PDB file of C-alpha atoms in Angstrom:
ATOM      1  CA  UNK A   1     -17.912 -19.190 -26.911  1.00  0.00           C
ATOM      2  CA  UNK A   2     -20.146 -19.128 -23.438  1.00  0.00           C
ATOM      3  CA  UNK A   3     -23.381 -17.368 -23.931  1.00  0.00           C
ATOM      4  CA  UNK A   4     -24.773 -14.793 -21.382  1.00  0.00           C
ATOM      5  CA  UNK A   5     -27.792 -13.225 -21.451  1.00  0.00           C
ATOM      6  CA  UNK A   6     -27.485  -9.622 -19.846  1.00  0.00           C
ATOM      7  CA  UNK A   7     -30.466  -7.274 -18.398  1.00  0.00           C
ATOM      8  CA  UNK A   8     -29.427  -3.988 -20.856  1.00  0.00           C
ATOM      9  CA  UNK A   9     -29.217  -3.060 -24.613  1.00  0.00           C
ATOM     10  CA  UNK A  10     -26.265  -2.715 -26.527  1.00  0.00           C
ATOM     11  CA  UNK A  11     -24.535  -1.962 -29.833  1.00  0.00           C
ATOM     12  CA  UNK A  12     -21.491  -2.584 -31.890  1.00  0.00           C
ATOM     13  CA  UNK A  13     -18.376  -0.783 -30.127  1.00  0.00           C
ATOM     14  CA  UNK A  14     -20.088   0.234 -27.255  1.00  0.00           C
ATOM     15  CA  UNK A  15     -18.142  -1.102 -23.920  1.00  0.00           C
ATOM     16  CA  UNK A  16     -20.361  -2.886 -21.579  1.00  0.00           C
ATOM     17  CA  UNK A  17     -19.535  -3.409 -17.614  1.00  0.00           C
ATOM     18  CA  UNK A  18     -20.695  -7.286 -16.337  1.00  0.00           C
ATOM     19  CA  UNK A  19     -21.125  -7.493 -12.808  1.00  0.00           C
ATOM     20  CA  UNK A  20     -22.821 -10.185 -10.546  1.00  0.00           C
ATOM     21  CA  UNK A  21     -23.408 -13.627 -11.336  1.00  0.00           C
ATOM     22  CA  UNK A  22     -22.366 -13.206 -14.933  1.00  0.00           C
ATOM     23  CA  UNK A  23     -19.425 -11.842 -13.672  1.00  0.00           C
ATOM     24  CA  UNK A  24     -18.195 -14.116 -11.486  1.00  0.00           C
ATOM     25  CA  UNK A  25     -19.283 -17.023 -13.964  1.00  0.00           C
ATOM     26  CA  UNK A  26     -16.632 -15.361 -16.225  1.00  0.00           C
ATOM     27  CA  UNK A  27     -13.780 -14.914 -13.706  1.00  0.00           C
ATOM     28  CA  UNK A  28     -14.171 -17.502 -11.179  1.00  0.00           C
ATOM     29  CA  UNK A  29     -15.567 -20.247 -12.527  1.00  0.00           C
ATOM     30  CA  UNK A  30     -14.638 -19.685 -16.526  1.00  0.00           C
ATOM     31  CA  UNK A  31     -11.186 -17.869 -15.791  1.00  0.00           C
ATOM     32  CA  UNK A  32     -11.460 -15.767 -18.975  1.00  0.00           C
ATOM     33  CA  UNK A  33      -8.861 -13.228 -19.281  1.00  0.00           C
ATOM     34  CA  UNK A  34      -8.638 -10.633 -21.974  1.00  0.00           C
ATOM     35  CA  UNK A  35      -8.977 -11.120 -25.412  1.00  0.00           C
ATOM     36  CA  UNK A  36     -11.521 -14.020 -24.887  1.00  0.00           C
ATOM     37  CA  UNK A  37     -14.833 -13.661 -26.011  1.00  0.00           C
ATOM     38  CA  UNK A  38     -17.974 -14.404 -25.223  1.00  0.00           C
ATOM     39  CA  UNK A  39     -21.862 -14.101 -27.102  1.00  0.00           C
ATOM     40  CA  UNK A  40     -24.229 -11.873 -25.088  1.00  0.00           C
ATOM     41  CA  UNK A  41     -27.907 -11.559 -25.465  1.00  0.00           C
ATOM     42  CA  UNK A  42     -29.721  -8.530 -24.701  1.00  0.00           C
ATOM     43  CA  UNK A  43     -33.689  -8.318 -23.233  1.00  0.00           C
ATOM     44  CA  UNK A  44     -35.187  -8.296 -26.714  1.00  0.00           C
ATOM     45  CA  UNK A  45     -33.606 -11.100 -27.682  1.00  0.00           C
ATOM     46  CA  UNK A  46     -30.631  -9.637 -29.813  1.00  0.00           C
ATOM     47  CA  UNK A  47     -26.876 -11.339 -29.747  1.00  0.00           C
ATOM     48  CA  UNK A  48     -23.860  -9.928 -30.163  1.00  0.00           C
ATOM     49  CA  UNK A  49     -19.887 -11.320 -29.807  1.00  0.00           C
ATOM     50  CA  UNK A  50     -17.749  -9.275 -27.647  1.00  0.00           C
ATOM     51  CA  UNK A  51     -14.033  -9.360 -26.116  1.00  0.00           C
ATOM     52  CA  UNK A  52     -12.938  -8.841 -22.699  1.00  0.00           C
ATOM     53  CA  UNK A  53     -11.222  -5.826 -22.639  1.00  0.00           C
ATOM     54  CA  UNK A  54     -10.942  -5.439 -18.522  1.00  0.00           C
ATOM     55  CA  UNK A  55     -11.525  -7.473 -15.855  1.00  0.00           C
ATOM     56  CA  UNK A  56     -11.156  -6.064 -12.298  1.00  0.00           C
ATOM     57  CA  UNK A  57     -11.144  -9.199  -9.570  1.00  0.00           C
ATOM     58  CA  UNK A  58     -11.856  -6.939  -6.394  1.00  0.00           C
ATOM     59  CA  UNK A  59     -14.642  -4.927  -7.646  1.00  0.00           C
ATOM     60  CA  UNK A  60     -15.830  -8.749  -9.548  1.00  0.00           C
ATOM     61  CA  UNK A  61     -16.687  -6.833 -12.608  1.00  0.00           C
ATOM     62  CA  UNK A  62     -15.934  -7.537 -16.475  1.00  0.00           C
ATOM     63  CA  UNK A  63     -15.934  -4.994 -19.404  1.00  0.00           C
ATOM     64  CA  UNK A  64     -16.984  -6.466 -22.583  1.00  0.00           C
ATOM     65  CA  UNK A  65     -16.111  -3.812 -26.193  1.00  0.00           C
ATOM     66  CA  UNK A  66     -19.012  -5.027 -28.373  1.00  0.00           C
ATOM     67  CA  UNK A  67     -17.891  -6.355 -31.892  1.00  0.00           C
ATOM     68  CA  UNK A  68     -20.425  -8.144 -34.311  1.00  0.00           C
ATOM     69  CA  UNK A  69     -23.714  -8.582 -34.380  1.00  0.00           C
ATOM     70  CA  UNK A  70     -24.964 -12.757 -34.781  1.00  0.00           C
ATOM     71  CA  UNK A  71     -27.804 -13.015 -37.025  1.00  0.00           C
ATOM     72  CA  UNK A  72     -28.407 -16.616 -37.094  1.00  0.00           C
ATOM     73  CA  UNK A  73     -31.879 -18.089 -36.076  1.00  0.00           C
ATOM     74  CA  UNK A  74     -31.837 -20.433 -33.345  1.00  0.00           C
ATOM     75  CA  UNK A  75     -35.283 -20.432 -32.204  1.00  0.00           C
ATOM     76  CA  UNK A  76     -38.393 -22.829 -33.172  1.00  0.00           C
ATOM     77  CA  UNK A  77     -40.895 -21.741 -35.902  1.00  0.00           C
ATOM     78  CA  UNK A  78     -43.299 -22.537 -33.945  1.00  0.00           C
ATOM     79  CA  UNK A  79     -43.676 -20.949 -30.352  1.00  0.00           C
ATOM     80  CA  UNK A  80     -44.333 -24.025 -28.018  1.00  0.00           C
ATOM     81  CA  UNK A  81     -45.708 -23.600 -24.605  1.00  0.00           C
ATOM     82  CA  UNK A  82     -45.521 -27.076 -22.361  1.00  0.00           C
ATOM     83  CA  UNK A  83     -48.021 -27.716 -19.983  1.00  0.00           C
ATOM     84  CA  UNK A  84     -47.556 -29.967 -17.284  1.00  0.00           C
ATOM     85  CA  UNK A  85     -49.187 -31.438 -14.168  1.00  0.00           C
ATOM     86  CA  UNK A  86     -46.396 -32.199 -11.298  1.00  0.00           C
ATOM     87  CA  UNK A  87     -44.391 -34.791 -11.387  1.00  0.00           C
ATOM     88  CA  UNK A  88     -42.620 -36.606  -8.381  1.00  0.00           C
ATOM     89  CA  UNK A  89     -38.852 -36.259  -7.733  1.00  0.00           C
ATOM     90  CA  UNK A  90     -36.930 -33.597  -9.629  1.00  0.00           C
ATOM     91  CA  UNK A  91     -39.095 -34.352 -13.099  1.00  0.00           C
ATOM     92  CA  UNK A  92     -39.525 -30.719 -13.105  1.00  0.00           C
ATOM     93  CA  UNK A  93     -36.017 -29.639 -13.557  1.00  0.00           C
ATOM     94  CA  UNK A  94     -35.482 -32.392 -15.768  1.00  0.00           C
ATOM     95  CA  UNK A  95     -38.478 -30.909 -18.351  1.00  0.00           C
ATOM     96  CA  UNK A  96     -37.365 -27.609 -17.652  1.00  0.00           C
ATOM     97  CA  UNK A  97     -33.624 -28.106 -18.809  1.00  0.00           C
ATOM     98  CA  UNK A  98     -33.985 -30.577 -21.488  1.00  0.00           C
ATOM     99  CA  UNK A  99     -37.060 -29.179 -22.578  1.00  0.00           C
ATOM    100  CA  UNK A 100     -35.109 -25.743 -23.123  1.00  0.00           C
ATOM    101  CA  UNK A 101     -32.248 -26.841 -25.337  1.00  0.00           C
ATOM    102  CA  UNK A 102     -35.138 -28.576 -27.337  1.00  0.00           C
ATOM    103  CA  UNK A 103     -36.780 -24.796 -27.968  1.00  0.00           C
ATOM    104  CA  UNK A 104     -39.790 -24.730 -25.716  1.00  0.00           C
ATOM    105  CA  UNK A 105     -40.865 -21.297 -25.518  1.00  0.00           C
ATOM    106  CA  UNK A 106     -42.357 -21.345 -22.175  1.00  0.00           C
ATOM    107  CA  UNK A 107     -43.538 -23.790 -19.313  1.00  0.00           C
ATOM    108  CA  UNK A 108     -46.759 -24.063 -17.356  1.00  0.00           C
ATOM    109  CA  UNK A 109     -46.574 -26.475 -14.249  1.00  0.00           C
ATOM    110  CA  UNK A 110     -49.597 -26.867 -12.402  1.00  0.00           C
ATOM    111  CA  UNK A 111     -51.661 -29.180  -9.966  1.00  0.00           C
ATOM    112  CA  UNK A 112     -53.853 -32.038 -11.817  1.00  0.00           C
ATOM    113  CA  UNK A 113     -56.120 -34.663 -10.423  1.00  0.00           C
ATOM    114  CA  UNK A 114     -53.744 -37.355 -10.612  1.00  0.00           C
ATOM    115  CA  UNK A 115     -50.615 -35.619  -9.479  1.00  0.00           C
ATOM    116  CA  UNK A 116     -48.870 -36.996  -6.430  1.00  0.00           C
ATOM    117  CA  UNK A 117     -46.771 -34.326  -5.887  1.00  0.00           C
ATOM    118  CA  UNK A 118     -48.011 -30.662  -4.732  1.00  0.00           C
ATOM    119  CA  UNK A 119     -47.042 -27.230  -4.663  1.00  0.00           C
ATOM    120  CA  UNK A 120     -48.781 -25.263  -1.907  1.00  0.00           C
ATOM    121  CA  UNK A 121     -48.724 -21.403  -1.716  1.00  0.00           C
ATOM    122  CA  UNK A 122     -45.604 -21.520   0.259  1.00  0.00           C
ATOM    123  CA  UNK A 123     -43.539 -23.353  -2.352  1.00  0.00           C
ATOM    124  CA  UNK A 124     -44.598 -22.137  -5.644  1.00  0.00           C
ATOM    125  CA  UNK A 125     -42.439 -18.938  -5.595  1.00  0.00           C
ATOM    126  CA  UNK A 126     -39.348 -20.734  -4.376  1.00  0.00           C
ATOM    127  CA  UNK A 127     -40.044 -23.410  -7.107  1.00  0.00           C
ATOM    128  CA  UNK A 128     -40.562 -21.130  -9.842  1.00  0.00           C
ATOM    129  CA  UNK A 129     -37.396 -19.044  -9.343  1.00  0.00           C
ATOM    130  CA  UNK A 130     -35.287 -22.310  -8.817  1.00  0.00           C
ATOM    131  CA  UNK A 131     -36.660 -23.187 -12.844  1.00  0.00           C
ATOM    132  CA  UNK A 132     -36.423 -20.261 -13.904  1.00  0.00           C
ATOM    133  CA  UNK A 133     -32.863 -20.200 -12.988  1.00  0.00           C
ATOM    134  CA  UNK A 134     -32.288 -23.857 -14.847  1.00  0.00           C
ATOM    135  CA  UNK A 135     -33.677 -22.342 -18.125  1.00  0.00           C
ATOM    136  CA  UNK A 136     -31.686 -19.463 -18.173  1.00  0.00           C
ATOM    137  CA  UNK A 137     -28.738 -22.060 -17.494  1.00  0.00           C
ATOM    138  CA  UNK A 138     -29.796 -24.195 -20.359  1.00  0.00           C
ATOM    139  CA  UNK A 139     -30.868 -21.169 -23.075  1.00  0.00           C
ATOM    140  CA  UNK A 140     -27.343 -20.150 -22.255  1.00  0.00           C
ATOM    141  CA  UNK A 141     -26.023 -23.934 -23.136  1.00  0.00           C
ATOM    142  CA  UNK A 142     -28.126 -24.366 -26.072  1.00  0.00           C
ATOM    143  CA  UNK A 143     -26.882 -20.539 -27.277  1.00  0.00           C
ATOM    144  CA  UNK A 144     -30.445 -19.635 -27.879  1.00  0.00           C
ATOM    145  CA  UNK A 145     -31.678 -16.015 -27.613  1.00  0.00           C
ATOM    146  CA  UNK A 146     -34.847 -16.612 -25.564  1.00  0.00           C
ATOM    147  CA  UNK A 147     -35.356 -17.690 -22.056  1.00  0.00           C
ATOM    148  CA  UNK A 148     -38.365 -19.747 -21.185  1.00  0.00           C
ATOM    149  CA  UNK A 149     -40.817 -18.017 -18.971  1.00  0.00           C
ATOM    150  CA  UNK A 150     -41.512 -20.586 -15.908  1.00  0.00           C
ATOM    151  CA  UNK A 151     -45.268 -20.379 -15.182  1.00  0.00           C
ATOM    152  CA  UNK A 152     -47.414 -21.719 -12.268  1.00  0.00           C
ATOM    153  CA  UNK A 153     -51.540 -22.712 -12.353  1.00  0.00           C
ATOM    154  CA  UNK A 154     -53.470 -24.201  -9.830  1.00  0.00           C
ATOM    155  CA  UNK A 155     -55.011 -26.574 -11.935  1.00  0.00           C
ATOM    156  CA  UNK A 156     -55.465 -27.729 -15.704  1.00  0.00           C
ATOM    157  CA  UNK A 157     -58.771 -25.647 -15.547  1.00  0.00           C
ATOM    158  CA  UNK A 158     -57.001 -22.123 -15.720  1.00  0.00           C
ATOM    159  CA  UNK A 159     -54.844 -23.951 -18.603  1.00  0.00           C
ATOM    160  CA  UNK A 160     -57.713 -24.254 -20.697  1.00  0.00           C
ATOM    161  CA  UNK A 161     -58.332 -20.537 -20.688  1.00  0.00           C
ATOM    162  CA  UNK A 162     -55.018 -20.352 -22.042  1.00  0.00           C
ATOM    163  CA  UNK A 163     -55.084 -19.265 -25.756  1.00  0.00           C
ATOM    164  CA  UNK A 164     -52.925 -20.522 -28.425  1.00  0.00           C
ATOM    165  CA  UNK A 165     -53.096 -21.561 -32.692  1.00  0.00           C
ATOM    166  CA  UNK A 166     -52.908 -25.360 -32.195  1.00  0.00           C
ATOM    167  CA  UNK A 167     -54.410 -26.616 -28.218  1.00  0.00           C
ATOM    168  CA  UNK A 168     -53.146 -30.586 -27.865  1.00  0.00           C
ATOM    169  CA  UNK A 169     -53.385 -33.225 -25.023  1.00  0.00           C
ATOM    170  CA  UNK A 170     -50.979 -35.647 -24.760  1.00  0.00           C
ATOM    171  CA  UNK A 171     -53.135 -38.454 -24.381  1.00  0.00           C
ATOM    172  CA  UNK A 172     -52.121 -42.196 -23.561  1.00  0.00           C
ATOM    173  CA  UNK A 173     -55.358 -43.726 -24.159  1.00  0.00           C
ATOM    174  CA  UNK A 174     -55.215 -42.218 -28.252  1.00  0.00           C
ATOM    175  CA  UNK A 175     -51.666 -43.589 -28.337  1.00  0.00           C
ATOM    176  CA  UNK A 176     -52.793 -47.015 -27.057  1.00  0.00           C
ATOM    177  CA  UNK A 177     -55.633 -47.103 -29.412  1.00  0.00           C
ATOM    178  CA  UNK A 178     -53.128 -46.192 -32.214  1.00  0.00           C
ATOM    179  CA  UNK A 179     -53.711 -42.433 -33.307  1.00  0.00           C
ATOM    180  CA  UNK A 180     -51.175 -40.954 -34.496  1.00  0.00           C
ATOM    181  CA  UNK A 181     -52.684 -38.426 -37.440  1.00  0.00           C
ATOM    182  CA  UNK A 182     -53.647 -35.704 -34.982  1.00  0.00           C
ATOM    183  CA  UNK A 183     -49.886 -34.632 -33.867  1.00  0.00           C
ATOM    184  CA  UNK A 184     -48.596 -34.856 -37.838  1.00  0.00           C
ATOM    185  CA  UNK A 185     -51.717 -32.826 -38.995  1.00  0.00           C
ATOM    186  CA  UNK A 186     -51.172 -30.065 -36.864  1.00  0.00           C
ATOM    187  CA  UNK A 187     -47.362 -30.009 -37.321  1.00  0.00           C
ATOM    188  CA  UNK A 188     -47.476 -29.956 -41.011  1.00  0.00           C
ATOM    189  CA  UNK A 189     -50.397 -27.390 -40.991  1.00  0.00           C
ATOM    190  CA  UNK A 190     -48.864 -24.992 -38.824  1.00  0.00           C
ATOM    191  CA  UNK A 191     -47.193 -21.607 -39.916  1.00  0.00           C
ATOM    192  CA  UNK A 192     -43.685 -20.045 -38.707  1.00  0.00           C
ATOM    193  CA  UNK A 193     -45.315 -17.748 -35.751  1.00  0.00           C
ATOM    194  CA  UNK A 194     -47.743 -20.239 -34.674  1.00  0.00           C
ATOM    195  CA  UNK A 195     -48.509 -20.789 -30.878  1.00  0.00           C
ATOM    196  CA  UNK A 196     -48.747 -24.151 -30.198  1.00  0.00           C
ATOM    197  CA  UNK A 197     -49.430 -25.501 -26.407  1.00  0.00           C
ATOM    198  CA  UNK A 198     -49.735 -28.940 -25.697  1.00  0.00           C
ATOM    199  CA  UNK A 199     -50.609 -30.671 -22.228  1.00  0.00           C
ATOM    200  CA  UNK A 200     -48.842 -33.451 -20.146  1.00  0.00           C
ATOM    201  CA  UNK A 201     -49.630 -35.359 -17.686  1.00  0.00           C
ATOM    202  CA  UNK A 202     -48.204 -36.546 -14.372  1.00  0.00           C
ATOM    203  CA  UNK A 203     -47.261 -39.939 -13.907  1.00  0.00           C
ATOM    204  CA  UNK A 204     -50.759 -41.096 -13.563  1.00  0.00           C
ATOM    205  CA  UNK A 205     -51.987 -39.434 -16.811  1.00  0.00           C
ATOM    206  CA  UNK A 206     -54.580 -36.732 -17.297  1.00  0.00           C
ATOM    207  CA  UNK A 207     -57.905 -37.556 -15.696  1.00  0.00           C
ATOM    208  CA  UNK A 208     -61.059 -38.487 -17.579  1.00  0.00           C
ATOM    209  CA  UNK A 209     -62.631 -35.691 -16.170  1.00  0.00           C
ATOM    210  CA  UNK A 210     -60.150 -33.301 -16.819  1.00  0.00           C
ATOM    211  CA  UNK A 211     -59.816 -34.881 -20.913  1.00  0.00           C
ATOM    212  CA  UNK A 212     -63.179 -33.849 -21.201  1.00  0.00           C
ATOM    213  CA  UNK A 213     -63.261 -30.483 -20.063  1.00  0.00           C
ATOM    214  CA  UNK A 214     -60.199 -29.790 -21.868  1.00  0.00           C
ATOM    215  CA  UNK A 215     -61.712 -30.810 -25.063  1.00  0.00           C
ATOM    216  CA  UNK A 216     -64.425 -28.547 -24.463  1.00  0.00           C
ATOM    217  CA  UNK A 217     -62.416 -25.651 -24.778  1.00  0.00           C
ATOM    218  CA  UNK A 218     -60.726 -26.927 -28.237  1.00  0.00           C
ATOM    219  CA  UNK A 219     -57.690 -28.999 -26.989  1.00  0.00           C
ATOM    220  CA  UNK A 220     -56.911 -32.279 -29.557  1.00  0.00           C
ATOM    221  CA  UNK A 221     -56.077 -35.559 -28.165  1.00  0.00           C
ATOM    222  CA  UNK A 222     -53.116 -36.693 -29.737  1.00  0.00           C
ATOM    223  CA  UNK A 223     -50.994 -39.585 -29.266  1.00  0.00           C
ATOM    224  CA  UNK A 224     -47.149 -39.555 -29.323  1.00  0.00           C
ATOM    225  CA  UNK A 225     -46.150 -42.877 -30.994  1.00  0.00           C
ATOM    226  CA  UNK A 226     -47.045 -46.105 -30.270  1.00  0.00           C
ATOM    227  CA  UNK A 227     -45.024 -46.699 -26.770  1.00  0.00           C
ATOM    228  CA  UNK A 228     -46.176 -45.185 -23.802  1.00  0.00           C
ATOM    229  CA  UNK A 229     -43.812 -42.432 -22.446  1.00  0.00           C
ATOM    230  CA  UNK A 230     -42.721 -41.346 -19.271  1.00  0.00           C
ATOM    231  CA  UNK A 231     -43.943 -38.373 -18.241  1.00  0.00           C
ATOM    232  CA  UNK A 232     -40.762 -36.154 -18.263  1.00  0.00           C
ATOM    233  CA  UNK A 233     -39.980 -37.912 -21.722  1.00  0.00           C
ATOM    234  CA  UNK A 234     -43.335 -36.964 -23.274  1.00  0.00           C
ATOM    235  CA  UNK A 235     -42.366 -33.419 -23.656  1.00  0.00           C
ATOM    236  CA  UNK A 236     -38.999 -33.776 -25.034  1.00  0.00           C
ATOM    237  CA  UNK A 237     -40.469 -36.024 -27.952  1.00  0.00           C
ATOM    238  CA  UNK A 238     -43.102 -33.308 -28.892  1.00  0.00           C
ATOM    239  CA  UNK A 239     -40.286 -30.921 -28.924  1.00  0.00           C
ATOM    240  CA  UNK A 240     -38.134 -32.978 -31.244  1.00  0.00           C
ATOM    241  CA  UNK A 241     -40.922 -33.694 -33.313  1.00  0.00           C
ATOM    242  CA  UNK A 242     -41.207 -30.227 -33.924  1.00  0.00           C
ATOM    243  CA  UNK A 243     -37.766 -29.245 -34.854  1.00  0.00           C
ATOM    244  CA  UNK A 244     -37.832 -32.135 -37.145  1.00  0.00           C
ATOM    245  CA  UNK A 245     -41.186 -31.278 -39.041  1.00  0.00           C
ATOM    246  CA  UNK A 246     -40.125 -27.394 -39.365  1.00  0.00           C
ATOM    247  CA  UNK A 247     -36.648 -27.602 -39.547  1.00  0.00           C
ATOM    248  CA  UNK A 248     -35.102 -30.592 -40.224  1.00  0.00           C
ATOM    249  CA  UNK A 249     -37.444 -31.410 -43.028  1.00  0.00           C
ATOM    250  CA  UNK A 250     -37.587 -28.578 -44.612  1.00  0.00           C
ATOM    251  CA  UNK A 251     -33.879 -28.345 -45.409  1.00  0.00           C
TER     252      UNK A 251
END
């Protein structure tokens, strides 16, 4: 069944109406008719299966009858915020997307010392709401019940204000030198409700200056295996590494 997440609350037998884009995702480019049915998520993060009951082409609006609640967890243990400075190319939508049917809780993109690639004031806004738009897409995909929040910074010194359980740095240098405890400690230490935020850097890495100031405000370097990854691949491998540790392994 498609997912949809929709902007009101509902309840079991109540009729919603769809209009807009989730409308016209159902008639034009799904071609539902009635009787089909389709998972909606509400804005506290509740799902629910419902069945097309009417669908009017000229006013482009769909009425759903709620039937069933779904109770099933689909989100990560631990809430993961990734942080990272801007890539070249479309790296951005490629974290945002993947990283999203992974189970990142929320991005942070900012400006970092070695970043190529800039967003001035102009673009940030367009930028954000073009993300934001591919994470709703891909929470939808994945049939999870939370969107990731798309957030901007001007540089990886705001970032460190940030608070969180567990602070980590994706660092090449501790993966060349062959640390690899930091990452496992943390997973295997951390508790279902954690907040876990972990930094990445462009494709030049995170500056010297920029590990050290980091550190100062409690971030861990931690290295992610023994290859060097790309940096839109980084993320994806924390995320995994996650899911395996808290859900995978404890199965």
């Amino acid at each position: 069944m498609q997912r949809y997440f929709i902007d009101e609350a509902i309840q079991v037998e109540q009729q919603v109406t769809l209009t807009g884009e989730t409308a016209h995702h159902m008639l034009k480019v799904m071609r539902m008719q009635p009787g089909h049915r389709v998972e909606l998520v509400t804005p506290d993060e509740q799902a629910f299966i419902g069945e097309l009951t009417e669908l009017d082409a000229i006013d482009k609006t769909v009425t759903v009858t709620v039937q069933s609640p779904i109770t099933k967890s689909v989100e990560l243990p631990i809430e993961t915020t990734i942080v990272c400075g801007l890539s070249k190319g479309d790296k951005t939508d490629w974290i945002v997307q993947k990283g999203t049917q992974l189970g990142a809780h929320r991005f942070i993109f900012c400006n970092s010392q070695f970043s190529v690639a800039r967003w001035d004031d102009k673009k940030q806004a367009k930028k954000v709401a073009r993300l934001q738009k591919i994470a709703q897409e891909a929470a939808e995909q994945a049939h999870r019940t939370h969107v990731p929040t798309i957030e901007w910074r001007n540089s990886l010194t705001a970032v460190a204000q940030e608070s969180a359980t567990i602070k980590l740095v994706a660092y090449e240098e501790s993966a060349k030198d062959g640390e690899h405890a930091q990452l496992v400690q943390s997973l295997q230490t951390a508790q279902p409700g954690d907040r876990l935020l972990c930094v990445f850097g462009p494709e030049g890495g995170v500056a010297p200056k920029e590990i050290e100031m980091l550190a100062a405000a409690g971030f861990k370097m931690a290295g992610l295996g023994p290859r060097i990854l790309r940096a839109e691949t980084a993320p994806l491998y924390l995320l995994s590494a996650i899911s395996y540790v808290t859900e995978l392994a404890t199965l």
